[in-house]
Coordinates of C-alpha atoms in Angstrom, one line a residue:
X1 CA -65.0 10.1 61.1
X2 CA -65.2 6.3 62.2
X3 CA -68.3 5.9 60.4
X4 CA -66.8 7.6 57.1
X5 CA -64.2 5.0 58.1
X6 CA -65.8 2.0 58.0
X7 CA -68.3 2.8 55.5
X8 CA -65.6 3.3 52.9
X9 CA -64.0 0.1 53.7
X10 CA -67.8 -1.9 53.8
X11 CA -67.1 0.0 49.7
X12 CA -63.8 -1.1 49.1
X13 CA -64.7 -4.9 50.4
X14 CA -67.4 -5.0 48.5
X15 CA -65.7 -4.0 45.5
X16 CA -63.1 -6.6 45.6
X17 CA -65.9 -9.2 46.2
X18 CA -67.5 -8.4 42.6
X19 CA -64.3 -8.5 40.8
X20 CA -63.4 -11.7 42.1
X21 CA -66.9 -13.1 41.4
X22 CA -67.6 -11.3 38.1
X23 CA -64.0 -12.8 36.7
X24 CA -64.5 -14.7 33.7
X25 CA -62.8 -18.1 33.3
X26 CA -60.7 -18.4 30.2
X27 CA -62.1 -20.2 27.1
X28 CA -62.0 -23.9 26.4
X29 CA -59.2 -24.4 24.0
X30 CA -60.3 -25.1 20.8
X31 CA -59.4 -28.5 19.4
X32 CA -58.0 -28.1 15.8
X33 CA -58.8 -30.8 13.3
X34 CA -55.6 -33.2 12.7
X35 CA -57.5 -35.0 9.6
X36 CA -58.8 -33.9 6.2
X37 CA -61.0 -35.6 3.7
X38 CA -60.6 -34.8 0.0
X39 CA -62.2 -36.1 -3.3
X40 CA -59.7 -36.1 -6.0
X41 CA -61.7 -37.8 -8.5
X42 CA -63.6 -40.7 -9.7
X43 CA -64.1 -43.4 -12.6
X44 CA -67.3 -45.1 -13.2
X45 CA -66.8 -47.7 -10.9
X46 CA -64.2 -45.9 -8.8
X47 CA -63.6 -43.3 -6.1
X48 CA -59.9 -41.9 -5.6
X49 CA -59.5 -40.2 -2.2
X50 CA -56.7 -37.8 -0.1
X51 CA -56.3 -38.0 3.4
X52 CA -54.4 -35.7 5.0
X53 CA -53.6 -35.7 8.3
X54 CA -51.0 -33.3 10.6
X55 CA -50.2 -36.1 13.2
X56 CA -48.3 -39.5 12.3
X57 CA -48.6 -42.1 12.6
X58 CA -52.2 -41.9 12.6
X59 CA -54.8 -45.0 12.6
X60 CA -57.7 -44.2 10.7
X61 CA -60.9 -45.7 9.6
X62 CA -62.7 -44.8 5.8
X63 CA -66.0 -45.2 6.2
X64 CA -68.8 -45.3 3.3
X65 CA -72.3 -43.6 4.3
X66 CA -74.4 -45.1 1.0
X67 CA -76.3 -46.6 0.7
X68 CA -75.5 -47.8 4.5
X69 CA -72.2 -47.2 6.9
X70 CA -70.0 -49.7 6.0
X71 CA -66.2 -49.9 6.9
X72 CA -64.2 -49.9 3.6
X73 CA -60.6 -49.6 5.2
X74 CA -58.8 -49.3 8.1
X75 CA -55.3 -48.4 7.7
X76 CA -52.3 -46.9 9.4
X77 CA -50.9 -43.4 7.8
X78 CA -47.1 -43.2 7.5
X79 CA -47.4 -40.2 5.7
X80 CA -49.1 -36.2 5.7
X81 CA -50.8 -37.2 2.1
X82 CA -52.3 -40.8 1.4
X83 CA -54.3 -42.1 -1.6
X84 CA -57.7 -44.1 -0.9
X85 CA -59.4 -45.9 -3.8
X86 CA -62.9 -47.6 -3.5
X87 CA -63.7 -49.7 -5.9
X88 CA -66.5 -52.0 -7.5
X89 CA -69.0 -49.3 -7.5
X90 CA -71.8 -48.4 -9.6
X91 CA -72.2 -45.8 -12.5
X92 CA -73.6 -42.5 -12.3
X93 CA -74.2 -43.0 -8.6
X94 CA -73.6 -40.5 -5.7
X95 CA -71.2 -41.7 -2.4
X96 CA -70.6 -40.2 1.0
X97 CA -67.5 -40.8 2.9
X98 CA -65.9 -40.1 6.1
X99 CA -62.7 -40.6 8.0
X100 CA -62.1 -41.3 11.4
X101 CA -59.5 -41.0 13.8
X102 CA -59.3 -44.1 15.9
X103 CA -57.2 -44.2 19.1
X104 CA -55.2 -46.9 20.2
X105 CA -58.6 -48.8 22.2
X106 CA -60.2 -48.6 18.6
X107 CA -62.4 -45.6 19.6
X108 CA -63.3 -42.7 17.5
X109 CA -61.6 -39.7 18.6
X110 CA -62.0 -37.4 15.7
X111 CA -64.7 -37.6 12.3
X112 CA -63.3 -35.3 9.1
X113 CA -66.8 -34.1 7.6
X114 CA -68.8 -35.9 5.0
X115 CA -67.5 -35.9 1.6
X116 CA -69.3 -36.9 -1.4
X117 CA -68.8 -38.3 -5.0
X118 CA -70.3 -38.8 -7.9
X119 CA -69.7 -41.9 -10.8
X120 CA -69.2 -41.3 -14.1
X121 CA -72.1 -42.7 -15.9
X122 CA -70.6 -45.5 -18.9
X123 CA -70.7 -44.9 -22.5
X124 CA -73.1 -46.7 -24.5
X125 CA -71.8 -49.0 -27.4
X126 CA -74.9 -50.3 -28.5
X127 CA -76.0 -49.2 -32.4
X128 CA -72.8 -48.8 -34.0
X129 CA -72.1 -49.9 -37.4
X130 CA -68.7 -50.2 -39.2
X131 CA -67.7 -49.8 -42.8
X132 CA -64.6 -51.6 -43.5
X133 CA -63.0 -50.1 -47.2
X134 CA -60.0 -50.8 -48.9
X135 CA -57.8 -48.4 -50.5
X136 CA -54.9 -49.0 -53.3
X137 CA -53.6 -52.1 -54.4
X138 CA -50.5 -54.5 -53.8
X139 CA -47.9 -52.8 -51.2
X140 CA -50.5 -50.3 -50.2
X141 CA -50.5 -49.6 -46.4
X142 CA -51.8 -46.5 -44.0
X143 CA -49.8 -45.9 -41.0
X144 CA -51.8 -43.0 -39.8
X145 CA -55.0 -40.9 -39.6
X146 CA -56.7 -37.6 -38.5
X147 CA -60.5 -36.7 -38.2
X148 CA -61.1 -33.5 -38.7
X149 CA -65.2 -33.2 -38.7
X150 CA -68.3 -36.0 -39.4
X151 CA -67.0 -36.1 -43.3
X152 CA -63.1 -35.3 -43.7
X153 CA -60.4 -37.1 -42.6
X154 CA -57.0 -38.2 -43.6
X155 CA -55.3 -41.5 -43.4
X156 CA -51.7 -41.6 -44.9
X157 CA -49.5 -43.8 -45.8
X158 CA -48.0 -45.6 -49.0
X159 CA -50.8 -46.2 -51.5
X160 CA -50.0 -48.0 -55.0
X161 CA -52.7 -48.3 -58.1
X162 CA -52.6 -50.0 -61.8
X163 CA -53.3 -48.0 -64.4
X164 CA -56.7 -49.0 -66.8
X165 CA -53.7 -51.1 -68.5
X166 CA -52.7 -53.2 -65.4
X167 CA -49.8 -51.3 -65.2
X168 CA -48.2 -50.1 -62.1
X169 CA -48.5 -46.3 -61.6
X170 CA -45.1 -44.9 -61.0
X171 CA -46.0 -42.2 -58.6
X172 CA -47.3 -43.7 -55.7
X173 CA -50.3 -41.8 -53.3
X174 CA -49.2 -40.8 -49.7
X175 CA -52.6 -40.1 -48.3
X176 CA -56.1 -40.7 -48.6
X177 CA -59.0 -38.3 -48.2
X178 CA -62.6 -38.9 -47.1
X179 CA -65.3 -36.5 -48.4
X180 CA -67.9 -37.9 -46.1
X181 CA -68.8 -40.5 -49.0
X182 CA -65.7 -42.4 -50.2
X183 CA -62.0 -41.8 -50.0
X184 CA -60.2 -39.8 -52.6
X185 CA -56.6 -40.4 -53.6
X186 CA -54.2 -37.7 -53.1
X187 CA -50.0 -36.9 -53.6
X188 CA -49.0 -34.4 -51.2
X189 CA -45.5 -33.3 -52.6
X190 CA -42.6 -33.1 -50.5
X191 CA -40.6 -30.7 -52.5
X192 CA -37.5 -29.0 -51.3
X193 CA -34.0 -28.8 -50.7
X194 CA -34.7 -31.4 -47.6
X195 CA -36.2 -34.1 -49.8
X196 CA -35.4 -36.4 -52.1
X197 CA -38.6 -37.8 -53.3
X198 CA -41.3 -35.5 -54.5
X199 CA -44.1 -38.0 -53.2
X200 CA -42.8 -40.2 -50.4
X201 CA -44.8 -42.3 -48.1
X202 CA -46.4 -40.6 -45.5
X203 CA -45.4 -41.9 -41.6
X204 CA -47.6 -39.0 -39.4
X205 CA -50.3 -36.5 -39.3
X206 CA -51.8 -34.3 -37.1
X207 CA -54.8 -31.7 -38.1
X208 CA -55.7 -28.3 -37.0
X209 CA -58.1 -28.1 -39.4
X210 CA -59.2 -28.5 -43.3
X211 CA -56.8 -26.3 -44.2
X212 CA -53.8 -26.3 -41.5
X213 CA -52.5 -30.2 -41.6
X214 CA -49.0 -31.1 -40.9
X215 CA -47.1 -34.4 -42.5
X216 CA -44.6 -36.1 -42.2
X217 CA -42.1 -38.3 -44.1
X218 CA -39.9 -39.2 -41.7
X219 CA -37.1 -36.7 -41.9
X220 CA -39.3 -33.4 -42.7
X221 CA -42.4 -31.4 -42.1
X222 CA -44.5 -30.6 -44.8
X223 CA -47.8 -27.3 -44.3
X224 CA -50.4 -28.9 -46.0
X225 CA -53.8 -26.4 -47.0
X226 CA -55.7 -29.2 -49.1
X227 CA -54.3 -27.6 -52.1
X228 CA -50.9 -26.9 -51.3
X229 CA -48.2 -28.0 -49.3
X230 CA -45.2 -25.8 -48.2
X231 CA -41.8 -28.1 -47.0
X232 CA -40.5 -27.2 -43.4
X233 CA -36.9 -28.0 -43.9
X234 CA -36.1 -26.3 -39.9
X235 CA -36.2 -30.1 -38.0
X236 CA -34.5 -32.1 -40.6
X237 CA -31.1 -31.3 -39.0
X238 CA -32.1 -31.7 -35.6
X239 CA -33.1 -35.7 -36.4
X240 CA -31.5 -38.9 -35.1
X241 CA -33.6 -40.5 -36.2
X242 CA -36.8 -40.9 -38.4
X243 CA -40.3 -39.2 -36.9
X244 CA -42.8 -41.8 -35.8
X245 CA -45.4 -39.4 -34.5
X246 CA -47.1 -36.0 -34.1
X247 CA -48.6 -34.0 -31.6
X248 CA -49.5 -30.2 -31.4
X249 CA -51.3 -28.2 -28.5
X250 CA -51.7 -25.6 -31.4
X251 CA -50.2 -24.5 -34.6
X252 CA -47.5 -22.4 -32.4
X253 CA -46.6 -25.6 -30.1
X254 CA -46.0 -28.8 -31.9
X255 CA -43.9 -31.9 -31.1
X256 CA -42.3 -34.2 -33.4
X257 CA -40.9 -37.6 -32.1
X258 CA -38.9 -40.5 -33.3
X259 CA -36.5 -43.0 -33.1
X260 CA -33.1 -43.1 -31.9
X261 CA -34.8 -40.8 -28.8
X262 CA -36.2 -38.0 -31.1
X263 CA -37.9 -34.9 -29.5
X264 CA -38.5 -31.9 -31.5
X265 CA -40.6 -29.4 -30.6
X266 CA -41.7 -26.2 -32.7
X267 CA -42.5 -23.2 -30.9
X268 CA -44.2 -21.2 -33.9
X269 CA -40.7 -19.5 -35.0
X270 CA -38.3 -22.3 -35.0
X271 CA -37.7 -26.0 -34.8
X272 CA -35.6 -26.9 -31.3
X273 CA -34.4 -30.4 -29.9
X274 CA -35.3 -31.8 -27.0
X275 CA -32.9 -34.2 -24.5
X276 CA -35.2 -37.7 -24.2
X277 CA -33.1 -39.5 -22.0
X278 CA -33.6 -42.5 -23.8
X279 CA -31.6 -43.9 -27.2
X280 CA -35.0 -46.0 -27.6
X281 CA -37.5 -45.5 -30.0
X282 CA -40.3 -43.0 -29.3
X283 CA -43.6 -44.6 -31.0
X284 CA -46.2 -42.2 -30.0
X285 CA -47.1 -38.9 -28.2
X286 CA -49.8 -36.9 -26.6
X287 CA -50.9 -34.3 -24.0
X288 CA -53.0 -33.3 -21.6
X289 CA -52.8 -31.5 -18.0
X290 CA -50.8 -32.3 -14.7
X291 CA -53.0 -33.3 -12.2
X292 CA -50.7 -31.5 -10.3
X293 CA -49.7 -28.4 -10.8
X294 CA -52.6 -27.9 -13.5
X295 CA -50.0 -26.9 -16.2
X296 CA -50.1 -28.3 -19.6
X297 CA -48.0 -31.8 -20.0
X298 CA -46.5 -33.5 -22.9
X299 CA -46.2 -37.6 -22.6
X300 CA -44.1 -39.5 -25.2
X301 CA -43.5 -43.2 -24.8
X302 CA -40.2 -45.0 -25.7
X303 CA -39.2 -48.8 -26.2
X304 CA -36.8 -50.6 -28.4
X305 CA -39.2 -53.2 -29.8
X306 CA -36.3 -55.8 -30.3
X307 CA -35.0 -55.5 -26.6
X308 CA -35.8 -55.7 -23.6
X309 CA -34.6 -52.8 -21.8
X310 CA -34.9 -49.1 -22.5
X311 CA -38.7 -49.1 -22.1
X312 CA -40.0 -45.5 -20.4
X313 CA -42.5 -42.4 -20.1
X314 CA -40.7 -39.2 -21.1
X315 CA -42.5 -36.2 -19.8
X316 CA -42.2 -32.7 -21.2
X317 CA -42.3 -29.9 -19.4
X318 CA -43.5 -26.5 -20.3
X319 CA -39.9 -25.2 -20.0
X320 CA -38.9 -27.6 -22.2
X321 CA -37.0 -30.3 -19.7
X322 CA -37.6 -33.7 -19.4
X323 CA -38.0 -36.6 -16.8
X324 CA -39.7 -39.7 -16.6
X325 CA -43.2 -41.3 -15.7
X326 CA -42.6 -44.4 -13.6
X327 CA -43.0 -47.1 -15.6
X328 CA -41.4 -50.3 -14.5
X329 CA -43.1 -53.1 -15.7
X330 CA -41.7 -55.7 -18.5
X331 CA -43.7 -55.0 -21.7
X332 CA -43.4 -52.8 -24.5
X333 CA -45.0 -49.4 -24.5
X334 CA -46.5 -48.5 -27.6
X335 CA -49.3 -45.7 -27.6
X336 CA -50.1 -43.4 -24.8
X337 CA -53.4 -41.4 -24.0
X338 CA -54.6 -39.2 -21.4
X339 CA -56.7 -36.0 -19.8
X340 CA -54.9 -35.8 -16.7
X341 CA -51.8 -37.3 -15.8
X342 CA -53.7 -38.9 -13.0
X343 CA -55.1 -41.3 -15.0
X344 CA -52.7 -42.8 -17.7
X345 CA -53.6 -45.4 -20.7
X346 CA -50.8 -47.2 -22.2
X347 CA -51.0 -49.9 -25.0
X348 CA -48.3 -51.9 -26.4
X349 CA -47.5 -55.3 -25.0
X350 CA -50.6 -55.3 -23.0
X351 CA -52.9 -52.4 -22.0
X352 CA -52.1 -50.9 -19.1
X353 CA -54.5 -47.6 -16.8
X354 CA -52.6 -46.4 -14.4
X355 CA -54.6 -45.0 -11.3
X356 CA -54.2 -41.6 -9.1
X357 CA -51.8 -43.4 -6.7
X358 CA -49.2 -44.2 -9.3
X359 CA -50.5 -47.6 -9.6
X360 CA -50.2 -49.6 -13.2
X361 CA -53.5 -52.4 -13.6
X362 CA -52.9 -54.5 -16.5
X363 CA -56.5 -54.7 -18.2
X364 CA -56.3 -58.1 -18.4
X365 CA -59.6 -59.5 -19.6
X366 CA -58.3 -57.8 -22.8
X367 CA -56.1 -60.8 -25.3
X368 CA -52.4 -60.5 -24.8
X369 CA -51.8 -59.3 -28.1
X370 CA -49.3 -55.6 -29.7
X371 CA -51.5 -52.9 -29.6
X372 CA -50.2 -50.0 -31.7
X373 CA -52.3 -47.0 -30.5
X374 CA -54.8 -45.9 -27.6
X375 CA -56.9 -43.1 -28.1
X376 CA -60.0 -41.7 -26.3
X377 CA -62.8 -38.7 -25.7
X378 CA -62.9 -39.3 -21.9
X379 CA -61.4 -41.9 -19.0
X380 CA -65.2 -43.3 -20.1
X381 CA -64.5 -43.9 -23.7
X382 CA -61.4 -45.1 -25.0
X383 CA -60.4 -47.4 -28.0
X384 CA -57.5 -49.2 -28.5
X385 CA -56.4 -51.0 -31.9
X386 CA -53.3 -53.6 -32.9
X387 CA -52.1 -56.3 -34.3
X388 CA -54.7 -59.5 -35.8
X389 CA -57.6 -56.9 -36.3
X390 CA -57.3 -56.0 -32.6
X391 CA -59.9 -53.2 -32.0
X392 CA -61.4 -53.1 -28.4
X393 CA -63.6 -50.5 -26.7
X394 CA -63.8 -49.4 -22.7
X395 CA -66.9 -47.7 -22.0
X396 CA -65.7 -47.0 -18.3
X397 CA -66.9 -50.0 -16.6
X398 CA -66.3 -52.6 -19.2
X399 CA -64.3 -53.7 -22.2
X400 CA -65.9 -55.1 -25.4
X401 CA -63.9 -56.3 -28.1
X402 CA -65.1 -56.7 -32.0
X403 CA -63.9 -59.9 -34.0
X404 CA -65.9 -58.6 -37.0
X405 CA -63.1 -56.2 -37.7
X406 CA -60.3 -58.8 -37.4
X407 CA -59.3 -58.1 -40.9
X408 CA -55.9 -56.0 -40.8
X409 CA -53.2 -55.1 -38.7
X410 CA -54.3 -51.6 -37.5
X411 CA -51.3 -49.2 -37.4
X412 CA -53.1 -46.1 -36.0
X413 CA -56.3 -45.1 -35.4
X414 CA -58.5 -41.6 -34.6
X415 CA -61.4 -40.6 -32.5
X416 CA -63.1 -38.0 -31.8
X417 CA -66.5 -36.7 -32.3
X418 CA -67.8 -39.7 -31.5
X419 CA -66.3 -41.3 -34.6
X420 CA -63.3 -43.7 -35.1
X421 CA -61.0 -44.4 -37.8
X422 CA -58.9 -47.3 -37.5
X423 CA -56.0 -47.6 -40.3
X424 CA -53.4 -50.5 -41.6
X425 CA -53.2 -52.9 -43.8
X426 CA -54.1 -56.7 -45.3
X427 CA -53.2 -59.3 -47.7
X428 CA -50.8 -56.2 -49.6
X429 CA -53.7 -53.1 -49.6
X430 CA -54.4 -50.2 -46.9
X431 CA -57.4 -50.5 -44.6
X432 CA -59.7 -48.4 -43.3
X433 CA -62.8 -49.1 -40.4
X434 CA -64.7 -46.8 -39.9
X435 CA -67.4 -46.3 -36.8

């Protein structure tokens, strides 16, 4: 019995001996990234960056692996979400970056992974020619245009001829159309119980197609086919003030803008105002999408030419509300075009791009003269056009301006399809360049 005895505690000892040597010891904790490294987007010559970080403040380091590691910025964050821009860099070129942590002894305590970037590549100008043509006689003047393919388009305006009699024809044209091989003069009647005139000047057009345009004369809408026009009477009492400008996402969503803080927008049943904000005048309108929230956003811009206050970026929502685009600077805006709302172009008294971090950068190797519209096929190609023959080009890395077309004051202007049309007027007759 005493060996049974101690032969079952020998068993039991031994047991306890195992478990306490075969006990595993817990994990390492696992150390969970406090920084992030995000490419939001970039220019031709610039990268815009988000770091993130979960632990403020936070002193951190943005390095640049190409074509060597080089320091770019070091910079204390105040905030979960901060904007990095590098800038001066090359077109159509590939970048690696990555952030790091730094402690308060300057060393590296934690590295985000690598993220890379590629340039836009520029836009060439080279090649282009222009044809300059002039359409009507005294008084004439275009104050605005729409491409619809390589060889139609409409400019209208106010367009007076003399008969073979040097006479003065009574009836004047509102638009011009090109056929691909001149311009052909054409009355699009405004006829209705919401108009006056049967053939009044022309302020606005927008296109859908050859046979879906919309017109404007100020105070109504007018369906126009290329044969026949029908007179939407529905905005007329919604108006504070004349329309300046037209913009449509499609023939069901359509805004109409103007002065005395005009918004109208048309919803493919009926004609609606819109609360501006603003008593200014709204010269010009566009969309595109938040960079945001990825929805579809309407931009108008507002300024009351012969003041100096008032001056704003009304934004439309998709519920139809309204608030503001920081603006804040002392000029005039004009014309306003965009893809994203990241990246803004403004032209009016000055031009103005205004980057992902809410920053305005006057473009100012560009002459200091009214510009009346902006309009572009990508942050990489973009023409602007004004007063004194003003036409200038940005091809993403550079602006080039062309004297040769100094020869009106250019109202409006169109591109799209690689093709510009730049409309006003000179010496009392309507202008057209073409590109």
């Amino acid at each position: 019995m005493r060996e049974k005895f101690y032969l079952h505690l020998a068993a039991m000892v031994l047991l306890a001996l195992l478990s306490f040597t075969c006990k595993k010891e817990p994990p390492p904790a696992v150390q969970m990234p406090t920084l992030a490294l995000e490419a939001l987007d970039a220019s031709c010559t610039e990268v815009w960056l988000k770091a993130t970080t979960t632990q403020l403040p936070a002193t951190v380091r943005l390095v640049s692996l190409t074509p060597t590691a080089q320091t770019k910025q070091t910079l204390r964050l105040i905030t979960p979400d901060t904007i990095l821009i590098d800038e001066g860099l090359l077109p159509s070129q590939t970048y690696s970056y990555q952030l790091q942590r730094l402690a308060d002894n300057s060393a590296v305590v934690e590295t985000t992974p690598t993220v890379q970037v590629r340039t836009m590549d520029t836009t060439s100008h080279e090649g282009w020619t222009w044809e300059i043509d002039t359409v009507g006689d005294g008084a004439s003047v275009l104050y605005d245009v729409a491409i619809i393919n390589d060889t139609l388009a409409y400019a209208v305006g106010q367009i007076y001829k003399r008969d073979s009699m040097g006479n003065w024809d009574p009836d004047a044209y509102n638009a011009a159309k090109w056929n691909g091989a001149g311009w052909e003069l054409k009355r699009i009647p405004f006829i209705g119980s919401c108009s006056a005139v049967n053939y009044p000047p022309i302020r606005a057009i927008w296109a859908f197609s050859q046979s879906n345009i919309l017109v404007t004369n100020g105070g109504s809408i007018v369906r126009y086919d290329g044969t026949n026009a029908v007179m939407d009477c529905g905005i007329n009492s919604l108006l504070t003030g004349a329309i300046n400008k037209i913009y449509a996402v499609n023939p069901h969503d359509v805004y109409a803008v103007g002065n005395a803080g005009t918004i109208a927008h048309y919803d493919g049943v009926r004609w609606r105002r819109l609360e501006s904000g603003t008593g200014a005048a709204i010269h010009d309108v566009w969309g595109g999408v938040d960079s945001q929230s990825g929805e579809s956003t309407v931009l108008c811009v507002a300024s009351n030419l012969a003041q100096v206050s008032d001056r704003k970026i009304i934004r439309i929502k998709q519920n139809g509300t309204t608030d503001s685009v920081a603006w804040g600077i002392d000029r005039d805006v004009i014309s306003i075009w965009f893809q994203a709302t990241n990246r803004l172009c403004t032209a009016g008294g000055g031009v103005f791009v205004r980057r992902p971090n809410g920053q305005w950068v006057e473009q100012t190797v560009l002459p200091l003269i009214t510009t009346e519209r902006v309009r572009g096929q990508s942050i990489s190609d973009i023409f602007v056009t004004g007063h004194f023959g003003y036409v200038a080009y940005y091809n993403g890395s550079s602006w080039v301006l062309y004297p040769e077309l100094a020869v009106a004051l250019f109202y409006s202007c169109d591109y799209r399809s690689n093709t510009l049309v730049a409309v006003g007027q000179r010496s009392g007759r309507a202008v057209v360049v073409r590109m």
